[in-house]
Structure formats: structure tokens, C-alpha cells
Amino acid sequence: MGFIDEIKKKAKADLKTIVLPETEDIRTYEAAEAILKEGTAKLVLIGSEEEVAKNKGSFDISGAQIVDPAKSEKTESYIAKLVELRQKKGMTEEQARELLLTNYPYYGVMMVKMGDADGMVSGACHSTADTLRPCLQILKTKPGTKLVSAFFIMVVPDCDMGENGTFVFGDCGLNQNPTSEELAAIAVSSAESFKQLVGAEPRVAMLSHSSMGSAKHDDVTKVVEAVKIAKEQAPDLMLDGELQLDAAIVPSVGASKAPNSPVAGKANVLIFPDLDAGNIGYKLVQRLAKAEAYGPMTQGIAAPVNDLSRGCSAKDIEGVVAITAVQCQQK
């Protein structure tokens, strides 16, 4: 079984309710039909019945729950709760009503907040900022988490590196230029996500253009400090750095450049020093190695809400919904 097949098997074992708010996009309906047919999640689609009927094409989504914010009996309670949550920021009832009736990702997040859904997947039509803003405003971070970050699950075909070709890459979607403390938090969260979703022990490499002091620069120092902080926060975690990419995942290079490292040459969680490196890195692997890239998945939010690339396919949505459902099982 491949990674996503294992995830779908887990999702089917304990069905969760996932909101898909982007009912203006045909990919939502194509994915919804497949998800309902396969039975990996219960689905809520947000929109009027007229909108849905007009936009769904020939796809069969009869098993999904359609929620129209303008008609739902729960909308008034959502408005009241949103005002309560955001009143210190000046939110009025009129503003809350306008937001929830016109901005479906906000409505979806309120469904999760109020316990009417377990998680949400959005981003096919919305930027990462527009997807995550309501999460940070309404759901906030989960207890004990200092930072919300994003990761990709990368599944590389015909690859014996990582965990049989499966990796977590972080942060490739959210934090632009993390500090040492933030890099450490990303590393610890990414290791937890790897163990939760892949089911294997994480081996975390903190990446750099330097391996174990081979180069001197402030950017290298930032990663070295992050390694120290992460080891203090999670002393039992198999984590090391700073490591160049080849030293992190190629056994012979790891043995040469970092012979005393427990991670070098066998890392399955790769932590990039900044968002530029992470974004470029995951796209290179996705396009050149024809890897499956699931994400950007979020970690650190109080309930599972995950982002999609605006270039995603319906198949990508299927995969991210299944992953989100598994995250909901373990919330």
C-alpha cells in the first residue's frame, strides 16, 4: 500500500466530517464525488442549493450535506459567537453577518469552532492567507503550541531514501524567515506530524548550505541555534544539523560529512531554513521527481484546517481531505 492508500484506510475506520467551502470550483465537486464514493469522509459543502446545482456539473454529490449560510438555522449563533470572539478587534454584528454570508471559508471555520464539523479543506480558489486568516482569528493555536506552521508530505516514486520515499518538508508554506526559536518549533511540530501521519519514527534534519560547521555565516548560525533549542525542547527526538541536503538523505554523503550524526544520510523530515528554500525545494521534487505533494498542511491550529495549492487537482483535494480526516481522529 502507498502512503495515501494507508491514509484513506485510516480515514474510513472512523469517519469525520470535513467542510469544503469552495463550491464555486468544479474541482470541489469532482473530489467530493470521489470522496463520497470511496467513503473516506462525510462532507459539508457551503452554498445555496441554486449555486451548487449550477456549479456542480454532472458530478454526483448527493451524499454531501449542503449548508446555505443565508438559510441555516445555526447562522445566528455563528454570528453571535464571531462577535464574541472578535469584539476586542471591533467586530460588529453587521460585519460578522456580512463576513459569514459572503466569505464561505469563514463560515466553514465557524462550523468547526462550534463542533458542527471536524475539519476544513480550502485553498483551491483562495490564497494561503485567506484560508488561514479565519483559522488564526477563530480557532487560534492549540494548547502548548507556540507557532502555526505548514508542511508538505512528499511521496517520491521509486525512492529508497527517507521513509521508503516519503518525507515531511517544513515550513514550505507559511513562515517567511523564521528565527532560531521558530525553526525549532517547526522542527518539533513537523516531527509530530510525520509520526502521526506516516506512522514511523521521525529523523529530523535541519537543513543549511553548511554541514557541521563547514561554512560560517549568520544564516548558518541561525540553524545551529535552532538545533540546540529543538534538542532542549524535545530531547528524545532524533534531530541533528546543520546539514546540507545530500548529507541529510544520502547515506554515503552523510557518513562522509557528518560521521557522528544519528540522522545524517537517513533523514525523513527536512526542515528548511526559510520559506524561499522550502517552497523551491518542494516544487523541485514535485516536478522533477514526479512526486506526490500533499499540502501545505497546517500544524499548530486548534483544529485541523488545511490549505490547498491553487494549482491543485481534484485528486489532490481527495488526498488532503483524507489526511485532514486522520488528523481529526487524533485531535
CSV table of C-alpha atoms in Angstrom, one decimal, residues 101-230:
chain,number,residue,atom,x,y,z
A,101,LEU,CA,-22.8,35.2,4.5
A,102,THR,CA,-20.3,36.1,1.8
A,103,ASN,CA,-17.0,34.5,2.8
A,104,TYR,CA,-17.5,30.8,2.9
A,105,PRO,CA,-14.2,29.8,4.5
A,106,TYR,CA,-15.1,31.9,7.5
A,107,TYR,CA,-18.4,30.1,7.7
A,108,GLY,CA,-16.6,26.7,7.4
A,109,VAL,CA,-14.2,27.6,10.2
A,110,MET,CA,-17.2,28.7,12.4
A,111,MET,CA,-18.7,25.2,11.8
A,112,VAL,CA,-15.5,23.6,13.1
A,113,LYS,CA,-15.4,26.0,16.0
A,114,MET,CA,-19.0,25.2,17.0
A,115,GLY,CA,-18.5,21.5,16.7
A,116,ASP,CA,-20.7,21.0,13.6
A,117,ALA,CA,-17.7,19.8,11.6
A,118,ASP,CA,-14.4,18.2,12.5
A,119,GLY,CA,-12.1,20.0,10.0
A,120,MET,CA,-11.9,22.0,6.8
A,121,VAL,CA,-10.0,22.0,3.5
A,122,SER,CA,-9.8,25.1,1.4
A,123,GLY,CA,-7.3,26.9,-0.9
A,124,ALA,CA,-8.2,25.8,-4.4
A,125,CYS,CA,-9.6,29.3,-5.0
A,126,HIS,CA,-8.2,31.2,-2.0
A,127,SER,CA,-4.7,32.3,-1.1
A,128,THR,CA,-3.0,30.7,1.9
A,129,ALA,CA,-3.5,34.0,3.8
A,130,ASP,CA,-7.2,34.0,3.1
A,131,THR,CA,-7.5,30.3,4.1
A,132,LEU,CA,-5.6,30.6,7.3
A,133,ARG,CA,-6.7,34.1,8.5
A,134,PRO,CA,-10.1,32.8,9.8
A,135,CYS,CA,-8.4,29.9,11.5
A,136,LEU,CA,-6.0,32.1,13.4
A,137,GLN,CA,-8.7,34.5,14.3
A,138,ILE,CA,-11.3,32.0,15.4
A,139,LEU,CA,-9.7,28.6,16.2
A,140,LYS,CA,-6.3,30.0,17.3
A,141,THR,CA,-3.3,27.8,18.2
A,142,LYS,CA,-3.7,24.5,20.0
A,143,PRO,CA,-2.5,24.4,23.7
A,144,GLY,CA,1.2,24.0,24.1
A,145,THR,CA,2.0,25.2,20.5
A,146,LYS,CA,4.0,28.4,20.0
A,147,LEU,CA,3.7,28.7,16.3
A,148,VAL,CA,1.4,27.7,13.4
A,149,SER,CA,3.4,26.4,10.5
A,150,ALA,CA,2.9,24.5,7.3
A,151,PHE,CA,4.4,21.3,5.9
A,152,PHE,CA,4.1,19.1,2.8
A,153,ILE,CA,4.0,15.4,2.7
A,154,MET,CA,6.2,14.4,-0.2
A,155,VAL,CA,5.9,10.9,-1.7
A,156,VAL,CA,8.7,10.2,-4.2
A,157,PRO,CA,8.3,7.3,-6.5
A,158,ASP,CA,11.0,4.6,-6.8
A,159,CYS,CA,13.0,6.2,-3.9
A,160,ASP,CA,14.8,4.3,-1.2
A,161,MET,CA,15.6,7.5,0.8
A,162,GLY,CA,13.5,9.0,3.6
A,163,GLU,CA,10.8,6.5,4.8
A,164,ASN,CA,10.6,4.5,1.6
A,165,GLY,CA,10.4,7.7,-0.4
A,166,THR,CA,8.0,9.5,2.0
A,167,PHE,CA,9.1,12.8,3.6
A,168,VAL,CA,7.8,15.7,5.5
A,169,PHE,CA,9.1,19.1,4.3
A,170,GLY,CA,8.7,22.1,6.6
A,171,ASP,CA,8.0,25.0,6.5
A,172,CYS,CA,7.2,25.3,2.9
A,173,GLY,CA,4.0,27.5,3.0
A,174,LEU,CA,3.7,30.0,5.9
A,175,ASN,CA,6.7,31.4,7.8
A,176,GLN,CA,8.9,33.6,5.6
A,177,ASN,CA,12.1,33.9,7.6
A,178,PRO,CA,11.8,32.0,10.9
A,179,THR,CA,14.0,32.8,13.8
A,180,SER,CA,16.0,30.1,15.5
A,181,GLU,CA,13.2,29.7,18.1
A,182,GLU,CA,10.6,29.4,15.3
A,183,LEU,CA,12.7,26.9,13.3
A,184,ALA,CA,12.9,24.8,16.4
A,185,ALA,CA,9.2,24.9,16.9
A,186,ILE,CA,8.6,24.0,13.2
A,187,ALA,CA,11.0,21.0,13.6
A,188,VAL,CA,9.2,19.6,16.7
A,189,SER,CA,5.8,20.1,15.1
A,190,SER,CA,6.9,18.5,11.8
A,191,ALA,CA,8.3,15.5,13.6
A,192,GLU,CA,4.9,15.1,15.4
A,193,SER,CA,3.0,15.4,12.1
A,194,PHE,CA,5.3,12.8,10.5
A,195,LYS,CA,4.8,10.3,13.3
A,196,GLN,CA,1.0,10.9,13.3
A,197,LEU,CA,0.5,10.6,9.5
A,198,VAL,CA,3.3,8.3,8.3
A,199,GLY,CA,3.4,6.1,11.4
A,200,ALA,CA,7.2,5.8,11.6
A,201,GLU,CA,9.8,7.4,13.8
A,202,PRO,CA,10.9,10.8,12.6
A,203,ARG,CA,14.5,11.5,11.8
A,204,VAL,CA,14.8,15.3,11.5
A,205,ALA,CA,17.5,17.2,9.5
A,206,MET,CA,17.9,20.9,10.0
A,207,LEU,CA,19.0,22.0,6.5
A,208,SER,CA,21.6,24.6,5.5
A,209,HIS,CA,24.2,25.3,2.9
A,210,SER,CA,26.7,24.1,5.6
A,211,SER,CA,27.3,20.7,7.2
A,212,MET,CA,28.5,20.6,10.8
A,213,GLY,CA,30.4,23.9,10.6
A,214,SER,CA,31.8,23.6,7.0
A,215,ALA,CA,30.7,27.2,6.4
A,216,LYS,CA,30.4,30.3,8.5
A,217,HIS,CA,27.5,32.8,8.1
A,218,ASP,CA,24.7,34.3,10.1
A,219,ASP,CA,22.3,32.1,8.2
A,220,VAL,CA,24.2,29.0,9.4
A,221,THR,CA,24.4,30.3,13.0
A,222,LYS,CA,20.6,30.6,12.9
A,223,VAL,CA,20.2,26.9,12.1
A,224,VAL,CA,22.8,25.8,14.6
A,225,GLU,CA,21.0,27.7,17.4
A,226,ALA,CA,17.7,26.1,16.2
A,227,VAL,CA,19.2,22.7,16.6
A,228,LYS,CA,20.2,23.5,20.2
A,229,ILE,CA,16.8,24.8,21.1
A,230,ALA,CA,14.9,21.9,19.5
